[in-house]
Each structure stands twice: as structure tokens, then as C-alpha cells.
XYZ file of C-alpha atoms in Angstrom:
650
model
C -108.975 9.248 14.006
C -106.757 9.177 10.924
C -107.068 7.205 7.700
C -104.704 6.275 4.889
C -105.537 6.287 1.198
C -106.622 2.646 1.539
C -109.105 3.600 4.297
C -107.053 1.960 7.034
C -107.703 3.685 10.339
C -105.442 4.537 13.273
C -107.414 4.591 16.509
C -105.934 6.263 19.588
C -106.686 5.269 23.182
C -105.675 7.263 26.284
C -106.556 6.169 29.810
C -107.218 9.713 31.069
C -109.293 10.846 28.098
C -112.876 11.936 28.772
C -115.841 9.919 27.574
C -117.108 10.508 24.073
C -113.860 10.401 22.117
C -113.874 9.401 18.475
C -110.470 7.648 18.415
C -108.576 10.512 16.847
C -105.290 11.649 18.374
C -107.048 14.843 19.519
C -110.098 13.014 20.940
C -108.920 9.514 21.892
C -111.037 6.701 23.258
C -110.418 5.875 26.921
C -110.804 2.073 26.863
C -108.934 -0.338 24.614
C -112.112 -2.370 24.252
C -113.803 0.585 22.595
C -111.198 0.333 19.842
C -111.393 -3.478 19.781
C -115.122 -3.227 19.077
C -114.603 -1.304 15.852
C -111.067 -2.075 14.564
C -111.146 -4.037 11.315
C -108.587 -5.481 8.917
C -105.713 -3.088 8.271
C -106.418 -0.861 11.284
C -103.934 0.104 13.997
C -104.837 0.782 17.617
C -102.280 3.023 19.352
C -102.602 2.893 23.140
C -101.085 5.699 25.195
C -99.509 5.549 28.633
C -101.565 4.352 31.552
C -102.984 1.327 33.354
C -106.005 -0.211 31.646
C -107.885 -2.514 33.997
C -109.886 -4.432 31.430
C -109.898 -7.529 29.288
C -109.463 -6.756 25.604
C -111.793 -8.948 23.554
C -111.094 -8.335 19.828
C -114.302 -8.547 17.841
C -112.893 -8.572 14.312
C -110.131 -10.499 12.560
C -107.445 -9.160 10.303
C -106.137 -10.914 7.236
C -102.756 -12.218 6.200
C -102.260 -9.044 4.146
C -104.082 -6.575 6.403
C -103.488 -7.323 10.050
C -105.094 -5.532 12.994
C -102.292 -4.134 15.148
C -102.578 -3.169 18.814
C -99.456 -1.318 19.902
C -98.253 0.771 22.802
C -97.411 4.315 21.748
C -93.664 4.820 21.198
C -91.716 5.351 24.431
C -94.880 5.079 26.556
C -95.517 2.435 29.231
C -98.909 0.829 28.769
C -100.261 -1.779 31.187
C -103.273 -4.040 30.724
C -104.135 -5.557 34.095
C -106.551 -8.275 35.130
C -106.615 -6.882 38.644
C -108.162 -4.052 40.658
C -106.821 -2.160 43.661
C -108.090 -3.140 47.109
C -108.436 -0.214 49.517
C -109.865 0.407 52.987
C -108.303 -2.607 54.650
C -109.399 -3.139 58.246
C -106.879 -4.260 60.866
C -107.656 -7.340 62.950
C -104.398 -7.026 64.890
C -101.110 -8.966 64.835
C -100.507 -8.181 61.174
C -103.883 -9.570 60.018
C -106.086 -7.351 57.857
C -109.306 -7.933 55.945
C -111.292 -6.287 53.175
C -114.816 -6.925 51.927
C -115.472 -6.733 48.180
C -119.031 -6.733 46.784
C -119.566 -9.681 44.457
C -121.057 -7.300 41.925
C -117.513 -6.074 41.285
C -116.635 -9.470 39.774
C -119.675 -9.946 37.550
C -120.171 -13.536 36.377
C -116.596 -14.602 37.152
C -115.300 -14.482 40.731
C -111.792 -15.968 40.903
C -112.104 -16.527 44.649
C -115.106 -18.807 44.086
C -113.466 -20.702 41.198
C -111.380 -23.742 42.222
C -108.145 -24.530 40.452
C -108.948 -27.999 39.095
C -108.885 -30.235 36.050
C -107.201 -33.160 34.336
C -103.657 -34.018 35.482
C -103.720 -31.558 38.398
C -102.194 -33.661 41.156
C -101.596 -31.537 44.251
C -102.445 -30.296 46.787
C -104.562 -33.326 47.618
C -106.299 -32.091 50.786
C -107.737 -28.777 49.544
C -108.316 -26.792 46.354
C -106.619 -23.467 45.700
C -108.671 -20.904 43.793
C -107.920 -18.839 40.702
C -107.563 -15.646 42.722
C -104.354 -14.006 43.853
C -103.356 -11.009 45.996
C -100.384 -8.781 45.157
C -98.288 -6.506 47.358
C -96.712 -3.828 45.171
C -96.841 -6.228 42.239
C -95.520 -9.301 44.068
C -97.973 -12.165 44.538
C -98.719 -13.505 48.001
C -99.362 -17.172 48.864
C -102.808 -18.667 49.324
C -103.421 -20.446 52.633
C -105.644 -23.498 52.874
C -107.563 -22.049 55.821
C -107.956 -18.997 57.984
C -105.869 -20.661 60.701
C -102.981 -21.396 58.326
C -103.037 -17.773 57.171
C -103.062 -16.622 60.808
C -99.863 -18.474 61.690
C -98.272 -18.121 58.193
C -95.156 -20.223 58.619
C -92.378 -20.199 56.005
C -92.603 -22.799 53.264
C -89.208 -24.276 52.433
C -90.128 -27.015 49.943
C -92.754 -27.083 47.256
C -95.048 -29.435 45.372
C -93.516 -31.333 42.471
C -93.542 -34.638 40.548
C -94.258 -37.651 42.750
C -91.428 -39.660 41.166
C -88.761 -37.059 42.059
C -87.203 -38.126 45.347
C -85.315 -34.907 46.105
C -87.516 -32.267 47.812
C -88.016 -29.159 45.683
C -86.602 -26.169 47.584
C -88.380 -22.817 47.448
C -85.757 -20.217 46.602
C -87.226 -17.343 48.661
C -88.988 -18.906 51.683
C -89.067 -15.521 53.422
C -91.738 -14.409 50.926
C -94.016 -17.358 51.703
C -95.100 -15.945 55.068
C -97.228 -13.333 53.259
C -100.400 -15.378 52.975
C -104.091 -14.783 52.311
C -107.403 -16.589 52.636
C -110.793 -15.743 51.116
C -114.415 -16.648 51.734
C -117.260 -15.959 49.322
C -120.925 -15.673 50.362
C -124.001 -14.577 48.427
C -123.195 -10.866 48.465
C -119.514 -10.329 49.196
C -116.006 -11.748 49.051
C -113.963 -11.330 52.221
C -110.195 -11.514 51.948
C -107.980 -11.862 55.004
C -104.246 -11.387 54.620
C -101.250 -11.736 56.892
C -99.210 -8.665 55.978
C -96.980 -8.936 59.083
C -95.413 -5.489 59.518
C -96.826 -4.022 56.282
C -99.738 -1.576 56.419
C -101.770 -2.430 53.277
C -103.399 1.003 53.259
C -99.986 2.526 52.574
C -99.074 0.091 49.765
C -100.570 -0.930 46.423
C -102.581 -4.088 47.076
C -104.209 -5.633 44.017
C -106.583 -8.569 43.596
C -107.606 -10.619 40.548
C -110.894 -9.857 38.845
C -110.577 -10.939 35.209
C -109.742 -14.323 33.714
C -107.710 -12.867 30.842
C -106.145 -9.594 29.701
C -106.161 -9.886 25.898
C -108.177 -12.813 24.613
C -111.073 -13.107 22.143
C -114.289 -14.652 23.422
C -114.877 -16.140 19.979
C -112.611 -18.514 18.076
C -111.313 -17.645 14.626
C -110.316 -14.020 15.328
C -107.011 -14.255 13.464
C -104.179 -12.086 12.159
C -103.798 -9.769 15.132
C -100.568 -8.197 16.384
C -100.109 -7.265 20.053
C -96.944 -5.248 20.608
C -95.195 -3.376 23.383
C -97.501 -3.837 26.393
C -97.143 -4.897 29.968
C -99.854 -7.511 30.545
C -100.282 -8.804 34.065
C -102.315 -10.388 36.849
C -104.989 -12.566 35.252
C -106.944 -15.333 36.982
C -106.686 -17.785 34.085
C -107.563 -21.422 34.899
C -105.588 -24.649 34.872
C -104.917 -25.466 31.211
C -104.447 -29.170 30.481
C -104.523 -30.487 26.895
C -108.004 -31.928 27.424
C -109.682 -28.594 28.212
C -110.240 -25.107 26.932
C -106.882 -23.369 27.464
C -107.381 -19.639 28.051
C -104.246 -17.727 28.951
C -103.532 -14.197 30.053
C -103.160 -13.479 26.322
C -103.793 -15.662 23.305
C -105.425 -16.135 19.899
C -108.135 -18.615 21.031
C -108.023 -21.193 18.252
C -107.271 -18.964 15.295
C -104.418 -18.233 12.918
C -101.592 -15.799 12.432
C -101.228 -13.814 15.662
C -97.995 -11.966 16.431
C -97.298 -11.400 20.139
C -94.074 -9.423 20.432
C -92.059 -7.052 22.615
C -94.332 -7.459 25.641
C -93.751 -7.934 29.362
C -96.225 -10.673 30.348
C -96.387 -11.824 33.941
C -98.347 -13.043 36.941
C -100.814 -15.348 35.253
C -102.378 -17.603 37.852
C -101.762 -20.424 35.382
C -100.608 -19.674 31.808
C -99.356 -16.430 30.296
C -99.470 -16.988 26.516
C -101.953 -19.563 25.269
C -101.664 -21.106 21.816
C -104.100 -23.743 22.929
C -107.264 -25.530 22.019
C -110.881 -24.537 22.553
C -113.861 -25.907 24.489
C -115.673 -28.187 22.050
C -112.840 -30.703 21.651
C -112.875 -31.553 25.364
C -113.341 -29.970 28.769
C -111.779 -31.985 31.613
C -114.108 -34.976 31.091
C -111.758 -37.391 32.824
C -111.640 -35.184 35.924
C -115.374 -34.622 36.111
C -116.868 -37.822 34.645
C -114.066 -40.244 35.632
C -115.195 -42.950 33.179
C -112.067 -42.863 30.982
C -108.474 -41.770 31.565
C -107.305 -38.378 30.382
C -105.151 -40.131 27.782
C -108.234 -41.533 26.040
C -110.054 -38.206 26.062
C -106.948 -36.489 24.722
C -106.725 -38.984 21.869
C -110.393 -38.353 21.076
C -109.697 -34.623 21.187
C -107.219 -34.945 18.307
C -109.873 -36.547 16.110
C -112.508 -34.040 17.221
C -110.168 -31.214 16.291
C -109.776 -32.595 12.789
C -113.574 -32.740 12.475
C -113.898 -29.027 13.291
C -111.206 -27.948 10.827
C -107.844 -28.237 12.589
C -105.413 -27.664 9.727
C -102.735 -25.289 8.504
C -105.220 -23.099 6.636
C -107.182 -22.119 9.732
C -105.156 -22.723 12.921
C -101.685 -21.805 14.185
C -98.781 -20.157 12.363
C -98.401 -17.716 15.247
C -95.251 -15.805 16.187
C -94.314 -15.231 19.828
C -91.070 -13.252 19.946
C -88.989 -10.801 21.948
C -91.224 -11.043 25.024
C -90.314 -11.263 28.676
C -92.601 -13.827 30.313
C -92.284 -14.482 34.015
C -93.794 -15.270 37.406
C -96.653 -17.541 36.353
C -98.030 -20.612 38.093
C -98.263 -23.117 35.240
C -96.747 -21.954 31.952
C -95.063 -19.108 30.172
C -96.441 -20.493 26.884
C -99.004 -23.298 26.657
C -100.886 -24.963 23.847
C -102.393 -28.180 22.594
C -102.876 -28.274 18.814
C -103.517 -24.522 18.492
C -99.823 -23.679 18.158
C -99.033 -25.801 15.104
C -96.655 -24.260 12.540
C -95.725 -21.468 14.991
C -92.438 -19.787 15.905
C -91.409 -19.048 19.496
C -88.296 -16.920 19.268
C -86.020 -14.798 21.443
C -88.189 -14.748 24.552
C -86.903 -14.544 28.094
C -88.939 -16.928 30.260
C -88.349 -17.351 33.981
C -89.950 -18.023 37.372
C -92.573 -20.384 35.980
C -94.082 -22.821 38.474
C -91.586 -21.812 41.146
C -94.054 -20.725 43.834
C -94.892 -24.464 43.973
C -98.396 -23.753 45.292
C -99.851 -26.531 43.159
C -98.530 -29.263 40.913
C -99.815 -31.083 37.865
C -98.302 -32.764 34.827
C -98.617 -29.662 32.649
C -96.150 -27.233 34.249
C -93.215 -25.789 32.269
C -91.854 -22.554 30.872
C -93.123 -23.808 27.497
C -95.583 -26.734 27.418
C -96.811 -27.778 23.983
C -98.790 -30.733 22.717
C -98.856 -31.380 18.977
C -96.070 -28.919 18.204
C -96.146 -29.849 14.522
C -93.498 -27.872 12.596
C -93.050 -25.517 15.561
C -89.758 -23.616 15.857
C -88.465 -22.846 19.373
C -85.442 -20.664 18.696
C -82.979 -18.607 20.775
C -84.959 -18.337 24.002
C -83.405 -17.835 27.437
C -85.338 -20.080 29.828
C -84.225 -20.117 33.432
C -85.433 -20.542 37.008
C -88.424 -22.654 35.999
C -89.775 -25.857 37.516
C -89.261 -27.308 34.030
C -87.865 -25.356 31.110
C -89.735 -26.858 28.156
C -92.008 -29.879 27.775
C -92.948 -31.219 24.338
C -95.732 -33.779 24.690
C -97.459 -35.826 21.960
C -96.942 -35.176 18.233
C -93.712 -33.160 18.364
C -93.317 -33.890 14.678
C -91.225 -31.628 12.466
C -90.375 -29.639 15.600
C -87.047 -27.837 15.887
C -85.519 -26.637 19.162
C -82.503 -24.518 18.251
C -80.038 -22.103 19.908
C -81.828 -21.957 23.291
C -80.244 -21.520 26.698
C -81.607 -23.525 29.628
C -80.124 -22.715 33.034
C -80.967 -22.804 36.740
C -84.106 -24.861 36.159
C -85.271 -27.755 38.317
C -85.305 -29.669 35.028
C -84.386 -28.260 31.633
C -86.368 -30.276 29.122
C -88.835 -33.127 28.713
C -90.016 -34.744 25.510
C -92.764 -37.325 25.859
C -94.699 -39.941 23.861
C -93.819 -38.706 20.393
C -92.056 -40.393 17.496
C -90.083 -37.698 15.699
C -88.676 -36.139 13.760
C -87.787 -33.614 16.448
C -84.472 -31.807 16.083
C -82.475 -30.304 18.979
C -79.480 -28.324 17.743
C -77.090 -25.747 19.164
C -78.745 -25.636 22.603
C -77.117 -25.260 26.009
C -78.643 -27.409 28.754
C -76.861 -26.098 31.817
C -78.980 -27.202 34.797
C -77.953 -30.262 36.847
C -81.048 -32.125 35.598
C -80.980 -31.757 31.807
C -83.443 -34.032 30.157
C -86.331 -36.458 30.418
C -86.336 -38.445 27.175
C -89.670 -40.251 27.161
C -89.887 -40.371 23.381
C -88.150 -41.686 20.289
C -87.017 -40.363 16.939
C -85.271 -37.222 18.231
C -82.011 -35.866 16.845
C -79.547 -34.145 19.185
C -76.897 -32.292 17.209
C -74.249 -29.816 18.429
C -75.742 -29.369 21.913
C -73.986 -28.923 25.236
C -75.265 -31.111 28.074
C -73.986 -30.032 31.485
C -76.385 -32.205 33.504
C -77.773 -35.706 33.642
C -80.658 -37.385 31.869
C -83.488 -39.854 32.398
C -84.608 -42.075 29.510
C -87.636 -44.384 29.583
C -90.018 -46.191 27.214
C -93.820 -45.984 27.232
C -95.179 -49.203 25.696
C -98.724 -48.750 27.040
C -99.738 -45.425 25.439
C -100.349 -45.173 21.700
C -100.118 -41.565 20.500
C -100.763 -40.124 17.032
C -98.419 -39.240 14.219
C -99.199 -37.348 11.023
C -98.411 -36.938 7.381
C -95.365 -34.652 6.977
C -96.044 -30.955 7.607
C -99.728 -31.633 8.113
C -102.351 -32.237 10.789
C -103.725 -35.163 8.772
C -103.479 -38.276 10.927
C -101.437 -41.211 9.683
C -101.406 -43.623 12.633
C -100.723 -44.208 16.322
C -97.845 -45.978 18.045
C -96.339 -46.461 21.500
C -92.874 -45.265 22.471
C -90.365 -48.098 22.194
C -87.384 -45.842 22.940
C -84.254 -45.034 20.931
C -84.358 -44.301 17.192
C -82.461 -41.199 18.366
C -79.505 -39.465 16.724
C -76.797 -38.032 19.013
C -74.210 -36.393 16.812
C -71.364 -34.019 17.682
C -72.587 -32.952 21.122
C -70.600 -32.067 24.233
C -71.278 -33.818 27.558
C -69.733 -32.396 30.728
C -71.979 -33.108 33.740
C -70.206 -33.376 37.078
C -72.476 -36.090 38.475
C -75.567 -38.174 37.829
C -78.157 -36.690 40.149
C -80.871 -38.840 41.782
C -83.878 -39.751 39.592
C -81.724 -39.701 36.442
C -79.651 -42.403 34.787
C -76.785 -41.024 32.755
C -74.391 -38.128 32.143
C -73.467 -39.336 28.668
C -74.764 -41.769 26.060
C -74.008 -45.155 27.654
C -77.750 -45.456 28.336
C -78.010 -46.507 24.671
C -75.765 -49.556 25.188
C -77.530 -52.593 23.751
C -79.233 -50.715 20.942
C -79.028 -51.953 17.397
C -76.643 -49.874 15.294
C -78.876 -49.064 12.316
C -82.146 -50.023 10.659
C -80.557 -52.836 8.702
C -79.432 -54.561 11.899
C -82.809 -53.887 13.511
C -84.634 -55.619 10.669
C -82.146 -58.535 10.727
C -82.844 -59.040 14.447
C -86.594 -58.980 13.838
C -86.213 -61.588 11.091
C -84.114 -63.801 13.386
C -87.185 -63.995 15.597
C -89.207 -65.191 12.643
C -90.807 -61.887 11.763
C -94.425 -61.383 12.673
C -96.487 -58.647 14.241
C -96.136 -56.114 17.050
C -95.181 -58.723 19.645
C -92.037 -59.550 17.649
C -90.996 -56.032 16.690
C -91.239 -54.779 20.277
C -88.706 -57.387 21.410
C -85.925 -55.765 19.392
C -84.309 -52.563 20.610
C -84.526 -49.772 18.075
C -81.303 -48.271 16.707
C -79.252 -45.482 18.225
C -77.128 -43.343 15.919
C -74.309 -41.971 18.077
C -71.122 -40.462 16.673
C -68.656 -37.598 16.972
C -69.467 -36.560 20.542
C -67.025 -35.071 23.063
C -67.189 -36.372 26.633
C -65.658 -34.258 29.403
C -65.636 -34.758 33.164
C -65.473 -38.529 32.818
C -68.859 -38.841 31.132
C -69.302 -42.121 29.258
C -70.060 -42.885 25.635
C -72.260 -45.423 23.859
C -70.319 -48.664 23.563
C -70.719 -48.811 19.782
C -69.839 -45.178 19.080
C -67.243 -45.350 16.318
C -65.663 -41.913 16.840
C -65.666 -39.921 20.075
C -63.420 -37.903 22.366
C -63.131 -38.445 26.113
C -61.471 -36.400 28.848
C -61.490 -36.598 32.634
C -61.298 -32.805 32.861
C -64.303 -30.519 33.225
C -65.434 -28.008 30.651
C -66.179 -25.000 32.865
C -69.444 -23.178 32.109
C -70.973 -20.003 33.551
C -73.322 -17.174 32.567
C -73.439 -13.437 33.178
C -76.382 -11.149 32.496
C -75.566 -7.583 31.497
C -77.609 -4.478 32.211
C -78.703 -4.266 28.578
C -80.414 -7.655 28.905
C -77.689 -9.529 27.051
C -76.548 -12.931 28.273
C -72.894 -13.908 27.989
C -71.587 -17.441 28.300
C -68.112 -18.238 29.558
C -66.686 -21.690 28.858
C -63.225 -23.016 29.635
C -61.994 -25.854 27.424
C -59.368 -28.028 29.156
C -58.222 -29.677 25.913
C -59.308 -29.456 22.297
C -61.404 -32.491 21.351
C -59.890 -34.467 18.500
C -62.707 -36.331 16.797
C -63.791 -36.693 13.144
C -66.844 -34.539 12.388
C -68.807 -33.264 9.410
C -71.632 -30.875 8.637
C -74.890 -32.533 9.664
C -77.773 -32.251 7.199
C -81.070 -33.911 6.308
C -79.327 -36.722 4.438
C -77.086 -37.557 7.403
C -80.037 -37.556 9.820
C -82.241 -39.893 7.789
C -85.820 -40.571 8.904
C -87.343 -41.989 12.098
C -88.719 -45.531 11.824
C -92.363 -44.790 12.676
C -93.158 -41.482 10.957
C -90.833 -41.813 7.933
C -90.580 -38.011 7.808
C -87.219 -36.389 7.149
C -85.525 -33.919 9.470
C -86.128 -30.969 7.198
C -87.498 -27.436 7.037
C -91.261 -26.841 7.397
C -91.526 -26.225 3.644
C -90.042 -29.651 2.947
C -86.625 -28.413 1.811
C -83.450 -30.014 3.216
C -81.716 -28.408 6.183
C -78.075 -28.191 7.187
C -76.805 -27.330 10.661
C -74.076 -25.086 9.321
C -74.246 -22.326 11.956
C -73.385 -22.320 15.646
C -75.403 -20.949 18.570
C -74.521 -17.365 17.651
C -75.334 -17.765 13.972
C -71.668 -17.889 12.959
C -70.936 -20.230 10.014
C -69.369 -23.620 10.676
C -66.588 -25.084 8.594
C -66.798 -28.522 7.049
C -65.176 -30.182 10.076
C -66.904 -28.364 12.942
C -66.178 -28.682 16.623
C -68.638 -30.729 18.692
C -71.135 -28.745 20.728
C -72.899 -25.422 20.087
C -69.777 -23.239 19.824
C -67.809 -22.792 16.638
C -64.602 -22.454 18.677
C -63.767 -25.305 21.045
C -60.025 -24.767 21.226
C -58.181 -25.032 24.547
C -58.648 -22.036 26.818
C -61.326 -19.677 28.092
C -63.942 -18.194 25.739
C -66.670 -15.603 26.359
C -69.487 -15.156 23.849
C -72.890 -13.509 23.773
C -75.628 -16.138 23.479
C -78.806 -14.066 23.969
């Protein structure tokens, strides 16, 4: 154990060290939790190579000046696993094997006795999956609803998804779905049967879930902690709706100032990184009590959170960056209210919700409620059931320089009133966007798919004072009040369940706030019943429409072409992502640098599109960070001249 002149301590942990270490490099501890019990502000915990099958429960907080840092030793692979190894499998013949595990091995939490349930979990309807999983050499198997289903183990070709989507959701690797398991729990033991087909489990590494989390404080308020350089995997974390406690495989548990960086986080039963709320503000009351809808309990939860101190001084301001997050059932990153004022930057997020074993209205690579002043910047999000979903109170939020590709759906924004800024993003999947909100600004994006846009007049959701959690009011979503400036649209077709490839969906909107008010006054003025009769404005200008996509009928300046703008991606061995785009003709359209003045303010919130500190912003860089000139090309690329271009985007 070493100390600096300011008494900060470096604690060492080594998996193979004998008991009785003191945390020095010569006599390291052998469990990370041993260090977590004693590390205090300013200390560093260096963890050496090995697999640590434990949940790390930090007992002490750092400070903004003196953080507590947990880091993998340089050039050493350190794994924190929520699983144990299952051995001594017994063959039942025909590829079926079973193992019996004493319940004492699980303690108070047995994932195979815990149903996956809660608010907004929709399917399956005929049985309840559990929180447990089984892994063959690190790859998760599929849970069967019964012993008989496991016995026959037929391939699954389509998965569970939104009820309003008419196209069946295909499972990309149906050959893996025949590896199924079923468990039964009695008073003394848990028996797991698995259909391994031609695999002998005694010759492979078979793991099973034991712990709910891998790195997560039991207590709230344990702030200013850095977690860096680990592999964190295989936790039996529960379904995490916005009306419940939201534990993830890793997370700060309702505190402030965590940094989660440079990790490989995967195989959470539900959510990998949680920036979510805690227990006291709601715990699935709609699901269990059934007296009020989840919407009402969620609205109450916002007020309850304010009563227990939800504000910028105590909650949020986390950084989640440079992680690889993958192969999780519900979310790569989740959070209601606990992620305010945070930055989510340069993460690679994929294979989220794509086993399709269950479905609920909370599944996405990133799913955030109340993302006040959150920055989602330069992430590569692909092969997810839904790339990102911003729900309720996405106020002051900025989504910038992200790449969405090969997702079932790229993005959804729901029941929020702005300002939310989308700039310099590539939406490359056939289904780009669900716009179930108002007051968003879309600037210099590339849309290669189609979009659905709807209003929600029957749900009033909160909005806040600028850059604050202080509540200002509630309002429904009337639709529009959006800004669509200097984007590129190039979708080949409008796929089922969507409405548009361009901006013609805004036809009929008023042109600006002056016209909107004039139309209200023509109806005699009055209260809500009058205002809701008039369509809110749409601010649409300077967009380029390829592939025959259509523009808003009152767009003053635009460019249209029947030719396609070709788009493809290539991943390199170093992890870099390169984008190739082929411009059939240079768009000739008047443009300008877009800034806070040009964007104005949304009608309901009256908050400017600006930086979190209240200073004006200007979108004067492209997706790569290169500076734009004063008459920039539409879309996320600085160069949109005729011909083929290849640039690194991640």
C-alpha cells in the first residue's frame, strides 16, 4: 500500500493473492470489495489481471476534487463477472443435460426464482422469463418457457417487438436459438436443464448468473467514482422502467459525478449502464397495484424526486465514454432522472434487445427519461432493436455526431417539448425516426430512412426552468414546433409503419409563431380548446432531397434530385469506422451557419437552443469536427461535392 504526500492511497488487488494482504503492491488484497470497503476520497484501486466473481459495492464517496478511482492495471485484462461456473453436468441423453445448484450458493437473490416483470413490460404474455441466464463459452443461451419446449428446442426466426409494427422482427442468427435452457427452483436447490445438442458442457465453460450487479453501490449518494478499463459481464439485473428502481450491471445509484470509461460491458440480462432513479420515488406500482396507469405514477415520481433533492448539486453530471457496450436484453445505457447534466460520448453500442426474448416499451441502446442538458456525442450505435429513445423532459438535450446503422429503428423521441438539438448525425437504417414530440431541431443530419410522426394530445408531461430540474409546467404534445435546417434526405422507400422519407409530413403547418398566433386570434382566442385547433409552426429550410424524397410545401429554399446518395460503412481492425458516400450532384441551395439566434425558442418551454452553461452555440463543425465555412453544405459532411468520398466517422 503506497501513499502520496497528501495521504492518498493506492490499493492493489490481485485475484491469486493469498488472504491477509494489506493492499500494497507486494501484499495485494484478493477481492475488489476489500478495497471498496476502505477506499476513501483521493484513493486509487489498481486491480490486476484475473476474473473477479463478485459485485463491487463502493462504501465511500469521492469528491469533485478527490475522486476514488478503480482501474485495471496497465496492459492487464481484468474481468468482473456476475456469474459462476457450472460443473458436473449430468447427461439425460439426446443432447439434454442438467445440473443441480444448492440455493445457498445464491444467498438472498436467486435469479432463477426472480421473474422478469414490471411496468411497460408487454411480452411474452403467456409466461414470465426469469432474471437468470446460461452462457456457453460467453455466449448466452435462450430461456424456454417449459421443460418440453427446451426438449424440442426449435429455431426461433422472429422475435417480440412493438405491437404497432406490422413487419415481423427477424432474428439475425436463428441457428443460435436452439440452445435453450429451463430451470426449476425448490426449497433447497435450483435445477437447470439445457439442450446443448452436440456440445458436451463438461468440456466447455458454462456459466450461470448469480449476482444482480457487478459494480453498483447498495446506498445512494456514493458519488465521484471513476471505473476504468474493466470487462464487466453477466449480471442478472432486473427490468428497469422509469417507474422503478433501475439497477444496472454498473451504475452510480442516484449520485453525482461518476466517470465510466474504457470498459467492455456486456451480457446484462436487462441494462448495462444505469444512470437511473432509486426505489423511493416509485417501484412498479402500476404493475402491482393496478389502480393508476404507469403514466400517472411516473408523473408523481418526478415530483417525489424533487422532494428528495433531485437537482444539479446532488444528482447526475456523469460521464460515460469510450466504452464498448453490447449483448444486453433491454439497454446499453438506461436512466430516468439520474442522468441529468451527463455526457455520453464515443461509446460503441450494439446487439441491444436483439435476442427478442421479451419486449417492453423501454428497450433501446440508450433509453433516457428526463435527459436534461444531456450530451449524446459521437457514439456508434448499431444492430439494436432501437438505437436511442429519449422519453419525457428531453430539455436542453443535444444529440451530435452519432452514427446509427443496421438498427430495427434508429431513434425515438417522445412526449417532450424541446429544446432538443440533433446535429451532424447519420441515421442510416431503413427506419430512421419516431417523432412523438415537439420542439426539436434537426440540423445538418443525414436521413437515409423513413420516419413516423404523431401527436400525443392525451398525455401531459413536465417541462422545467432552463438548465434546471425545477418544474415549470406540464403540456401535451401537439406536434411540430420543429426546426429542420440544412439536412440531407436520401431514403430509397417509405417502409411500412412510417409516413415519410422527407419533410412533406409538415405540410399544413403554420410557417412561424406570428402566423400561429394570427390563426389562434381568428378563432377568437380563448383557452386550450382554441390553441389546440391550430397546427404549430414548422421551420424548414435549406435541405437537400435525394432519391426523389419530398420537401415541405412551404420550404423557401431546397434542393431536389431523383438520384440516390450512396452510403456505406466499413469497420477497420483498429476499431475505426469509415463512411463512404457518393454524391450524384452537388446540391445548390442557400445556406448559412446555424446558431442559437437562428434556432429561436420552442413555444412551450421558451428555452433557447444553447449550451448547458447558457451561452449561445453555433453548429460550425461537421461530423468529424472539421470547421464549416459560412455557406456550408447540407448534411453532416463538410464536403458534399459531386463524386465519391470516404471519411472516418468514429
